[in-house]
mmCIF file of C-alpha atoms and ligand atoms in Angstrom:
data_model
loop_
_atom_site.group_PDB
_atom_site.id
_atom_site.type_symbol
_atom_site.label_atom_id
_atom_site.label_comp_id
_atom_site.label_asym_id
_atom_site.label_seq_id
_atom_site.Cartn_x
_atom_site.Cartn_y
_atom_site.Cartn_z
ATOM 1 C CA UNK A 1142 39.462 91.533 35.107
ATOM 2 C CA UNK A 1143 42.363 89.146 35.717
ATOM 3 C CA UNK A 1144 44.119 89.841 38.953
ATOM 4 C CA UNK A 1145 47.878 89.470 39.350
ATOM 5 C CA UNK A 1146 50.144 89.252 42.361
ATOM 6 C CA UNK A 1147 52.080 92.072 40.718
ATOM 7 C CA UNK A 1148 50.988 93.707 37.489
ATOM 8 C CA UNK A 1149 54.147 95.305 36.116
ATOM 9 C CA UNK A 1150 52.975 95.545 32.513
ATOM 10 C CA UNK A 1151 52.793 99.341 32.553
ATOM 11 C CA UNK A 1152 52.201 102.335 34.803
ATOM 12 C CA UNK A 1153 49.146 103.115 32.671
ATOM 13 C CA UNK A 1154 47.165 100.322 34.369
ATOM 14 C CA UNK A 1155 46.365 102.129 37.604
ATOM 15 C CA UNK A 1156 42.824 102.243 38.939
ATOM 16 C CA UNK A 1157 41.625 105.719 39.958
ATOM 17 C CA UNK A 1158 41.562 105.817 43.766
ATOM 18 C CA UNK A 1159 38.234 106.432 45.581
ATOM 19 C CA UNK A 1160 39.388 109.961 46.508
ATOM 20 C CA UNK A 1161 40.352 110.677 42.897
ATOM 21 C CA UNK A 1162 36.936 109.457 41.751
ATOM 22 C CA UNK A 1163 35.259 111.796 44.257
ATOM 23 C CA UNK A 1164 37.314 114.736 42.974
ATOM 24 C CA UNK A 1165 36.195 113.842 39.449
ATOM 25 C CA UNK A 1166 32.541 113.616 40.456
ATOM 26 C CA UNK A 1167 32.653 116.992 42.205
ATOM 27 C CA UNK A 1168 34.494 118.899 39.446
ATOM 28 C CA UNK A 1169 32.880 122.063 38.077
ATOM 29 C CA UNK A 1170 32.670 121.685 34.290
ATOM 30 C CA UNK A 1171 31.834 123.627 31.138
ATOM 31 C CA UNK A 1172 32.196 123.215 27.375
ATOM 32 C CA UNK A 1173 35.947 123.096 26.799
ATOM 33 C CA UNK A 1174 35.674 123.567 23.025
ATOM 34 C CA UNK A 1175 34.463 127.065 23.927
ATOM 35 C CA UNK A 1176 37.236 127.313 26.531
ATOM 36 C CA UNK A 1177 34.619 127.320 29.296
ATOM 37 C CA UNK A 1178 35.623 124.393 31.482
ATOM 38 C CA UNK A 1179 37.034 125.890 34.701
ATOM 39 C CA UNK A 1180 38.674 122.644 35.829
ATOM 40 C CA UNK A 1181 40.459 122.151 32.507
ATOM 41 C CA UNK A 1182 41.647 125.745 32.621
ATOM 42 C CA UNK A 1183 42.918 125.290 36.161
ATOM 43 C CA UNK A 1184 44.840 122.172 35.129
ATOM 44 C CA UNK A 1185 46.315 123.828 32.026
ATOM 45 C CA UNK A 1186 47.429 126.864 34.031
ATOM 46 C CA UNK A 1187 48.873 124.767 36.806
ATOM 47 C CA UNK A 1188 50.919 122.502 34.541
ATOM 48 C CA UNK A 1189 52.131 125.444 32.430
ATOM 49 C CA UNK A 1190 53.224 127.165 35.658
ATOM 50 C CA UNK A 1191 55.032 124.087 36.945
ATOM 51 C CA UNK A 1192 56.969 123.812 33.693
ATOM 52 C CA UNK A 1193 57.674 127.534 33.435
ATOM 53 C CA UNK A 1194 55.660 128.019 30.242
ATOM 54 C CA UNK A 1195 53.003 130.549 29.348
ATOM 55 C CA UNK A 1196 50.073 128.277 28.513
ATOM 56 C CA UNK A 1197 48.889 124.685 28.425
ATOM 57 C CA UNK A 1198 46.462 122.570 26.409
ATOM 58 C CA UNK A 1199 44.692 119.493 27.758
ATOM 59 C CA UNK A 1200 44.931 116.443 25.528
ATOM 60 C CA UNK A 1201 43.295 113.029 25.863
ATOM 61 C CA UNK A 1202 46.601 111.232 25.222
ATOM 62 C CA UNK A 1203 50.344 111.706 25.381
ATOM 63 C CA UNK A 1204 50.638 110.672 21.755
ATOM 64 C CA UNK A 1205 48.322 113.466 20.657
ATOM 65 C CA UNK A 1206 50.104 115.992 22.887
ATOM 66 C CA UNK A 1207 53.400 114.980 21.244
ATOM 67 C CA UNK A 1208 51.929 115.150 17.762
ATOM 68 C CA UNK A 1209 50.450 118.593 18.392
ATOM 69 C CA UNK A 1210 53.844 119.734 19.662
ATOM 70 C CA UNK A 1211 55.637 118.250 16.658
ATOM 71 C CA UNK A 1212 53.205 119.810 14.231
ATOM 72 C CA UNK A 1213 53.741 123.278 15.698
ATOM 73 C CA UNK A 1214 57.437 123.155 14.832
ATOM 74 C CA UNK A 1215 57.766 121.050 11.691
ATOM 75 C CA UNK A 1216 56.135 121.600 8.312
ATOM 76 C CA UNK A 1217 55.647 119.009 5.559
ATOM 77 C CA UNK A 1218 58.888 117.812 3.995
ATOM 78 C CA UNK A 1219 61.000 118.931 6.945
ATOM 79 C CA UNK A 1220 62.346 116.615 9.605
ATOM 80 C CA UNK A 1221 62.375 115.829 13.266
ATOM 81 C CA UNK A 1222 65.252 113.926 14.821
ATOM 82 C CA UNK A 1223 64.893 111.710 17.876
ATOM 83 C CA UNK A 1224 66.528 108.815 19.670
ATOM 84 C CA UNK A 1225 66.121 105.425 17.932
ATOM 85 C CA UNK A 1226 63.944 104.099 20.770
ATOM 86 C CA UNK A 1227 61.912 107.287 21.223
ATOM 87 C CA UNK A 1228 58.176 106.819 21.784
ATOM 88 C CA UNK A 1229 57.486 109.412 19.104
ATOM 89 C CA UNK A 1230 59.241 107.165 16.548
ATOM 90 C CA UNK A 1231 58.604 103.659 17.889
ATOM 91 C CA UNK A 1232 55.112 103.849 19.294
ATOM 92 C CA UNK A 1233 53.131 106.624 17.632
ATOM 93 C CA UNK A 1234 52.590 104.524 14.530
ATOM 94 C CA UNK A 1235 53.891 106.956 11.934
ATOM 95 C CA UNK A 1236 51.649 109.803 13.103
ATOM 96 C CA UNK A 1237 54.164 112.554 12.277
ATOM 97 C CA UNK A 1238 54.459 111.288 8.706
ATOM 98 C CA UNK A 1239 50.773 110.480 8.294
ATOM 99 C CA UNK A 1240 49.264 113.686 9.658
ATOM 100 C CA UNK A 1241 52.020 116.242 9.140
ATOM 101 C CA UNK A 1242 54.103 114.951 6.186
ATOM 102 C CA UNK A 1243 57.185 114.931 8.411
ATOM 103 C CA UNK A 1244 60.409 113.045 7.730
ATOM 104 C CA UNK A 1245 62.197 111.512 10.722
ATOM 105 C CA UNK A 1246 65.751 110.400 11.430
ATOM 106 C CA UNK A 1247 67.164 108.871 14.568
ATOM 107 C CA UNK A 1248 70.387 108.447 16.488
ATOM 108 C CA UNK A 1249 71.431 105.308 18.396
ATOM 109 C CA UNK A 1250 71.797 105.395 22.164
ATOM 110 C CA UNK A 1251 72.597 103.255 25.156
ATOM 111 C CA UNK A 1252 69.493 102.994 27.412
ATOM 112 C CA UNK A 1253 68.071 106.054 25.684
ATOM 113 C CA UNK A 1254 70.606 108.180 27.554
ATOM 114 C CA UNK A 1255 71.201 111.496 25.814
ATOM 115 C CA UNK A 1256 74.646 112.127 24.406
ATOM 116 C CA UNK A 1257 74.505 115.553 22.693
ATOM 117 C CA UNK A 1258 76.637 114.150 19.862
ATOM 118 C CA UNK A 1259 73.636 111.969 18.874
ATOM 119 C CA UNK A 1260 71.228 114.722 17.830
ATOM 120 C CA UNK A 1261 74.025 117.044 16.703
ATOM 121 C CA UNK A 1262 75.308 114.397 14.264
ATOM 122 C CA UNK A 1263 71.950 114.606 12.488
ATOM 123 C CA UNK A 1264 70.859 118.228 12.701
ATOM 124 C CA UNK A 1265 71.093 119.668 9.192
ATOM 125 C CA UNK A 1266 70.252 123.248 8.311
ATOM 126 C CA UNK A 1267 70.915 125.584 5.404
ATOM 127 C CA UNK A 1268 70.577 122.865 2.734
ATOM 128 C CA UNK A 1269 67.138 123.675 1.335
ATOM 129 C CA UNK A 1270 65.201 123.606 -0.818
ATOM 130 C CA UNK A 1271 66.271 120.256 -2.334
ATOM 131 C CA UNK A 1272 67.383 118.489 0.830
ATOM 132 C CA UNK A 1273 65.468 117.908 4.023
ATOM 133 C CA UNK A 1274 66.184 120.443 6.764
ATOM 134 C CA UNK A 1275 65.930 119.694 10.466
ATOM 135 C CA UNK A 1276 63.231 121.677 12.211
ATOM 136 C CA UNK A 1277 62.974 119.863 15.539
ATOM 137 C CA UNK A 1278 64.862 117.760 18.077
ATOM 138 C CA UNK A 1279 62.611 115.568 20.216
ATOM 139 C CA UNK A 1280 63.968 114.319 23.550
ATOM 140 C CA UNK A 1281 62.276 111.911 25.970
ATOM 141 C CA UNK A 1282 62.588 112.184 29.764
ATOM 142 C CA UNK A 1283 62.404 109.735 31.370
ATOM 143 C CA UNK A 1284 63.176 107.385 28.517
ATOM 144 C CA UNK A 1285 60.577 104.655 28.424
ATOM 145 C CA UNK A 1286 62.073 101.894 26.263
ATOM 146 C CA UNK A 1287 65.529 102.803 27.570
ATOM 147 C CA UNK A 1288 64.399 101.710 31.062
ATOM 148 C CA UNK A 1289 63.176 104.894 32.772
ATOM 149 C CA UNK A 1290 66.445 106.696 32.079
ATOM 150 C CA UNK A 1291 66.728 110.242 33.438
ATOM 151 C CA UNK A 1292 68.297 112.655 30.956
ATOM 152 C CA UNK A 1293 71.100 114.739 32.481
ATOM 153 C CA UNK A 1294 70.137 118.420 32.502
ATOM 154 C CA UNK A 1295 73.669 119.391 31.380
ATOM 155 C CA UNK A 1296 73.337 117.256 28.228
ATOM 156 C CA UNK A 1297 69.917 118.790 27.492
ATOM 157 C CA UNK A 1298 71.365 122.296 27.937
ATOM 158 C CA UNK A 1299 74.174 121.457 25.532
ATOM 159 C CA UNK A 1300 71.739 120.417 22.802
ATOM 160 C CA UNK A 1301 69.646 123.493 23.456
ATOM 161 C CA UNK A 1302 72.533 125.893 23.111
ATOM 162 C CA UNK A 1303 73.783 124.137 19.957
ATOM 163 C CA UNK A 1304 70.384 124.141 18.240
ATOM 164 C CA UNK A 1305 69.109 127.546 19.312
ATOM 165 C CA UNK A 1306 71.421 129.490 17.038
ATOM 166 C CA UNK A 1307 70.383 127.252 14.122
ATOM 167 C CA UNK A 1308 66.670 127.951 14.459
ATOM 168 C CA UNK A 1309 65.948 124.322 15.342
ATOM 169 C CA UNK A 1310 63.186 123.900 17.944
ATOM 170 C CA UNK A 1311 63.108 121.403 20.809
ATOM 171 C CA UNK A 1312 60.146 119.362 22.045
ATOM 172 C CA UNK A 1313 60.237 117.237 25.178
ATOM 173 C CA UNK A 1314 58.207 114.062 25.440
ATOM 174 C CA UNK A 1315 57.871 114.332 29.196
ATOM 175 C CA UNK A 1316 55.313 111.564 29.697
ATOM 176 C CA UNK A 1317 57.252 110.679 32.855
ATOM 177 C CA UNK A 1318 58.946 114.008 33.549
ATOM 178 C CA UNK A 1319 57.514 113.807 37.096
ATOM 179 C CA UNK A 1320 59.613 110.691 37.677
ATOM 180 C CA UNK A 1321 62.707 112.410 36.277
ATOM 181 C CA UNK A 1322 62.251 115.396 38.560
ATOM 182 C CA UNK A 1323 61.596 113.298 41.679
ATOM 183 C CA UNK A 1324 64.626 111.090 40.940
ATOM 184 C CA UNK A 1325 67.084 113.838 39.993
ATOM 185 C CA UNK A 1326 65.888 116.704 42.180
ATOM 186 C CA UNK A 1327 65.955 118.954 39.090
ATOM 187 C CA UNK A 1328 62.888 121.220 39.137
ATOM 188 C CA UNK A 1329 60.262 120.657 36.449
ATOM 189 C CA UNK A 1330 60.705 124.290 35.377
ATOM 190 C CA UNK A 1331 64.442 123.776 34.865
ATOM 191 C CA UNK A 1332 63.724 120.962 32.462
ATOM 192 C CA UNK A 1333 60.877 122.958 30.919
ATOM 193 C CA UNK A 1334 63.056 126.020 30.278
ATOM 194 C CA UNK A 1335 65.175 124.097 27.772
ATOM 195 C CA UNK A 1336 62.284 123.330 25.395
ATOM 196 C CA UNK A 1337 59.894 125.199 23.139
ATOM 197 C CA UNK A 1338 57.113 122.745 23.962
ATOM 198 C CA UNK A 1339 56.720 119.967 26.529
ATOM 199 C CA UNK A 1340 54.114 117.216 26.810
ATOM 200 C CA UNK A 1341 53.465 115.545 30.156
ATOM 201 C CA UNK A 1342 51.163 112.646 31.023
ATOM 202 C CA UNK A 1343 48.860 112.392 34.016
ATOM 203 C CA UNK A 1344 47.827 108.838 33.141
ATOM 204 C CA UNK A 1345 51.169 107.097 33.789
ATOM 205 C CA UNK A 1346 52.801 107.082 37.234
ATOM 206 C CA UNK A 1347 50.484 109.822 38.488
ATOM 207 C CA UNK A 1348 47.542 107.448 38.281
ATOM 208 C CA UNK A 1349 44.884 109.512 36.462
ATOM 209 C CA UNK A 1350 42.702 107.486 34.086
ATOM 210 C CA UNK A 1351 43.247 109.824 31.120
ATOM 211 C CA UNK A 1352 45.036 112.980 30.233
ATOM 212 C CA UNK A 1353 48.127 114.808 29.109
ATOM 213 C CA UNK A 1354 49.020 118.474 28.869
ATOM 214 C CA UNK A 1355 51.059 120.220 26.182
ATOM 215 C CA UNK A 1356 52.714 123.468 27.244
ATOM 216 C CA UNK A 1357 54.348 126.270 25.271
ATOM 217 C CA UNK A 1358 53.688 129.914 24.445
ATOM 218 C CA UNK A 1359 50.117 131.274 24.476
ATOM 219 C CA UNK A 1360 50.317 131.718 20.716
ATOM 220 C CA UNK A 1361 51.476 128.133 20.169
ATOM 221 C CA UNK A 1362 48.751 126.741 22.423
ATOM 222 C CA UNK A 1363 46.102 128.744 20.545
ATOM 223 C CA UNK A 1364 47.335 127.116 17.329
ATOM 224 C CA UNK A 1365 47.532 123.674 18.935
ATOM 225 C CA UNK A 1366 43.932 124.118 20.125
ATOM 226 C CA UNK A 1367 42.828 124.514 16.513
ATOM 227 C CA UNK A 1368 44.780 121.416 15.436
ATOM 228 C CA UNK A 1369 43.386 119.445 18.366
ATOM 229 C CA UNK A 1370 39.849 120.274 17.164
ATOM 230 C CA UNK A 1371 40.818 119.449 13.574
ATOM 231 C CA UNK A 1372 42.086 116.043 14.720
ATOM 232 C CA UNK A 1373 38.702 115.451 16.339
ATOM 233 C CA UNK A 1374 39.854 115.812 19.930
ATOM 234 C CA UNK A 1375 37.947 118.931 20.938
ATOM 235 C CA UNK A 1376 36.308 117.834 24.189
ATOM 236 C CA UNK A 1377 33.300 119.156 26.055
ATOM 237 C CA UNK A 1378 32.700 118.775 29.841
ATOM 238 C CA UNK A 1379 36.110 117.246 30.240
ATOM 239 C CA UNK A 1380 36.795 118.886 33.592
ATOM 240 C CA UNK A 1381 35.747 115.509 35.030
ATOM 241 C CA UNK A 1382 39.015 114.136 33.644
ATOM 242 C CA UNK A 1383 41.107 117.227 34.350
ATOM 243 C CA UNK A 1384 40.018 116.943 37.997
ATOM 244 C CA UNK A 1385 41.736 113.558 38.181
ATOM 245 C CA UNK A 1386 44.908 115.232 36.924
ATOM 246 C CA UNK A 1387 44.695 118.022 39.495
ATOM 247 C CA UNK A 1388 44.108 115.457 42.221
ATOM 248 C CA UNK A 1389 47.123 113.467 41.016
ATOM 249 C CA UNK A 1390 49.343 116.567 41.102
ATOM 250 C CA UNK A 1391 48.296 117.181 44.714
ATOM 251 C CA UNK A 1392 48.654 113.613 45.955
ATOM 252 C CA UNK A 1393 50.673 111.381 43.646
ATOM 253 C CA UNK A 1394 53.898 113.161 42.756
ATOM 254 C CA UNK A 1395 56.036 112.749 45.880
ATOM 255 C CA UNK A 1396 55.055 109.083 46.211
ATOM 256 C CA UNK A 1397 56.795 108.311 42.897
ATOM 257 C CA UNK A 1398 59.911 107.905 45.050
ATOM 258 C CA UNK A 1399 58.286 104.719 46.466
ATOM 259 C CA UNK A 1400 57.935 103.298 42.949
ATOM 260 C CA UNK A 1401 61.576 104.116 42.273
ATOM 261 C CA UNK A 1402 62.708 102.397 45.471
ATOM 262 C CA UNK A 1403 60.688 99.264 44.644
ATOM 263 C CA UNK A 1404 62.053 99.121 41.103
ATOM 264 C CA UNK A 1405 65.587 99.498 42.512
ATOM 265 C CA UNK A 1406 64.957 96.670 44.995
ATOM 266 C CA UNK A 1407 63.768 94.404 42.150
ATOM 267 C CA UNK A 1408 66.744 95.306 39.942
ATOM 268 C CA UNK A 1409 69.246 94.728 42.745
ATOM 269 C CA UNK A 1410 67.776 91.277 43.474
ATOM 270 C CA UNK A 1411 67.864 90.291 39.785
ATOM 271 C CA UNK A 1412 71.425 91.581 39.391
ATOM 272 C CA UNK A 1413 72.485 89.525 42.373
ATOM 273 C CA UNK A 1414 71.390 86.223 40.827
ATOM 274 C CA UNK A 1415 72.090 87.169 37.195
ATOM 275 C CA UNK A 1416 74.551 90.069 36.905
ATOM 276 C CA UNK A 1417 74.202 90.297 33.116
ATOM 277 C CA UNK A 1418 70.421 90.693 33.289
ATOM 278 C CA UNK A 1419 70.533 94.268 34.590
ATOM 279 C CA UNK A 1420 72.981 96.879 35.827
ATOM 280 C CA UNK A 1421 71.148 97.909 38.989
ATOM 281 C CA UNK A 1422 73.082 101.176 39.176
ATOM 282 C CA UNK A 1423 71.289 102.333 36.008
ATOM 283 C CA UNK A 1424 67.796 101.866 37.448
ATOM 284 C CA UNK A 1425 66.861 105.406 38.413
ATOM 285 C CA UNK A 1426 63.078 105.506 38.259
ATOM 286 C CA UNK A 1427 60.081 103.146 38.007
ATOM 287 C CA UNK A 1428 61.124 101.046 34.987
ATOM 288 C CA UNK A 1429 63.412 98.027 34.885
ATOM 289 C CA UNK A 1430 64.416 96.401 31.611
ATOM 290 C CA UNK A 1431 65.855 92.924 32.110
ATOM 291 C CA UNK A 1432 68.184 91.484 29.499
ATOM 292 C CA UNK A 1433 66.852 87.956 29.886
ATOM 293 C CA UNK A 1434 68.439 87.035 26.552
ATOM 294 C CA UNK A 1435 71.859 87.360 28.186
ATOM 295 C CA UNK A 1436 71.009 84.357 30.365
ATOM 296 C CA UNK A 1437 69.425 82.265 27.641
ATOM 297 C CA UNK A 1438 65.753 83.189 27.815
ATOM 298 C CA UNK A 1439 63.519 84.330 24.968
ATOM 299 C CA UNK A 1440 61.567 87.323 26.259
ATOM 300 C CA UNK A 1441 58.067 85.896 25.484
ATOM 301 C CA UNK A 1442 59.005 82.641 27.225
ATOM 302 C CA UNK A 1443 60.202 84.552 30.313
ATOM 303 C CA UNK A 1444 57.001 86.623 30.339
ATOM 304 C CA UNK A 1445 54.875 83.450 30.195
ATOM 305 C CA UNK A 1446 56.883 81.884 33.015
ATOM 306 C CA UNK A 1447 56.434 85.029 35.142
ATOM 307 C CA UNK A 1448 52.687 84.871 34.501
ATOM 308 C CA UNK A 1449 52.592 81.390 36.008
ATOM 309 C CA UNK A 1450 53.726 83.132 39.219
ATOM 310 C CA UNK A 1451 51.004 85.770 38.871
ATOM 311 C CA UNK A 1452 53.454 88.435 37.726
ATOM 312 C CA UNK A 1453 52.800 90.297 34.491
ATOM 313 C CA UNK A 1454 55.569 92.061 32.540
ATOM 314 C CA UNK A 1455 56.132 93.079 28.928
ATOM 315 C CA UNK A 1456 58.463 91.712 26.238
ATOM 316 C CA UNK A 1457 60.030 94.818 24.663
ATOM 317 C CA UNK A 1458 62.504 92.985 22.431
ATOM 318 C CA UNK A 1459 63.517 89.397 21.611
ATOM 319 C CA UNK A 1460 65.549 89.132 24.833
ATOM 320 C CA UNK A 1461 64.318 92.129 26.809
ATOM 321 C CA UNK A 1462 61.537 92.239 29.383
ATOM 322 C CA UNK A 1463 60.216 95.449 30.929
ATOM 323 C CA UNK A 1464 58.700 95.765 34.400
ATOM 324 C CA UNK A 1465 57.094 99.025 35.521
ATOM 325 C CA UNK A 1466 56.201 100.136 39.069
ATOM 326 C CA UNK A 1467 53.171 102.263 39.855
ATOM 327 C CA UNK A 1468 50.486 103.198 42.359
ATOM 328 C CA UNK A 1469 48.940 99.731 42.444
ATOM 329 C CA UNK A 1470 52.117 97.741 43.204
ATOM 330 C CA UNK A 1471 53.062 97.660 46.876
ATOM 331 C CA UNK A 1472 55.928 96.062 48.820
ATOM 332 C CA UNK A 1473 54.190 92.652 48.884
ATOM 333 C CA UNK A 1474 53.731 92.748 45.091
ATOM 334 C CA UNK A 1475 57.348 93.775 44.685
ATOM 335 C CA UNK A 1476 58.545 90.857 46.826
ATOM 336 C CA UNK A 1477 56.363 88.471 44.794
ATOM 337 C CA UNK A 1478 57.944 89.822 41.611
ATOM 338 C CA UNK A 1479 61.426 89.518 43.112
ATOM 339 C CA UNK A 1480 60.768 85.881 44.096
ATOM 340 C CA UNK A 1481 59.408 84.962 40.659
ATOM 341 C CA UNK A 1482 62.030 86.749 38.568
ATOM 342 C CA UNK A 1483 65.007 85.590 40.618
ATOM 343 C CA UNK A 1484 63.780 82.004 40.527
ATOM 344 C CA UNK A 1485 63.516 82.128 36.724
ATOM 345 C CA UNK A 1486 66.875 83.849 36.310
ATOM 346 C CA UNK A 1487 68.483 81.255 38.577
ATOM 347 C CA UNK A 1488 66.794 78.482 36.653
ATOM 348 C CA UNK A 1489 68.310 79.875 33.441
ATOM 349 C CA UNK A 1490 71.778 79.073 34.700
ATOM 350 C CA UNK A 1491 70.690 75.422 34.968
ATOM 351 C CA UNK A 1492 69.055 75.257 31.522
HETATM 352 C C1 PLP B 2019 57.451 108.163 26.674
HETATM 353 C C2 PLP B 2019 56.022 108.135 26.254
HETATM 354 N N1 PLP B 2019 55.539 109.133 25.512
HETATM 355 C C3 PLP B 2019 54.275 109.174 25.110
HETATM 356 C C4 PLP B 2019 53.387 108.181 25.453
HETATM 357 C C5 PLP B 2019 52.007 108.222 24.907
HETATM 358 O O1 PLP B 2019 50.992 108.291 25.821
HETATM 359 P P1 PLP B 2019 49.525 107.788 25.438
HETATM 360 O O2 PLP B 2019 49.524 106.324 25.619
HETATM 361 O O3 PLP B 2019 48.658 108.528 26.414
HETATM 362 O O4 PLP B 2019 49.269 108.191 24.025
HETATM 363 C C6 PLP B 2019 53.838 107.103 26.228
HETATM 364 C C7 PLP B 2019 52.918 106.013 26.587
HETATM 365 O O5 PLP B 2019 53.269 105.041 27.210
HETATM 366 C C8 PLP B 2019 55.192 107.081 26.637
HETATM 367 O O6 PLP B 2019 55.697 106.080 27.360
#
């Protein structure tokens, strides 16, 4: 394994801590396809409770949890609408179309920030059977490719009240909903109450090696359980993994504020030397997207130059580089990243 001074490629890279590994080793388990794994059940109940929903379903990945949610609400030939940079559209490799025959449309946004006019400009109902009808709005909180953007609860409520009367469902891709809640102070259940289904990930900032949970009504989760098995993701003594999630909920939620502070420190330092590279006031959580193109860098070139300093980041567009903070990046790593990035951004002004 290559080691970096600061590995900011993604918050999915975290190593399970020794205490998390012990919790996994000690977990009581059973066959979860038969619904007999006590640790999985405990995790599902706990996450459903936190989000104010009736039931939960453990999933190996966030992508599958999203796709199970989507499939519950949208039938073949109907559509979901989502932000142009939404994970469900950009990074799930056509799953909604491939597995569920779903059409998708998208609205543009700045940093992934929700403006209710975006989804409402697309939602179309009462035009069947010869035109595609909207069955689902998918929102993402925080917004990954938008730079960890927290969606304002008022904007979410506005979309909810506009769509509810139309019979259009709402699904939240809450892979990083923990970060949103820690940053905004809005309770998880307040976010959860605005959606029919919510997926959350334990394997991002929370530091578990695997695992997501989909929540919704008991009836919906019973149906999603069947689809999960059909997709080949019925799992057996998987309490070993659920235990990592339970451990993460006990120990790794409040500390997300440290990741946010480190990301803010990095953004502020970059903005100081290259004001067009990032608006530090928009960095709310653990993700910073630098517009290195605005100071004359190609993103892959910038990423390679960072690597020479032992800092790994991710090119998310021709001129955009993403850096993500997590459990395994401390203050020293952050300062190393600050030194490397600011040197390169400064150098750009001399190029
Ligand atoms: C916003 C968002 N949703 C969903 C996912 C999917 O999670 P997974 O990689 O576990 O499929 C990710 C992964 O990075 C994500 O960032």
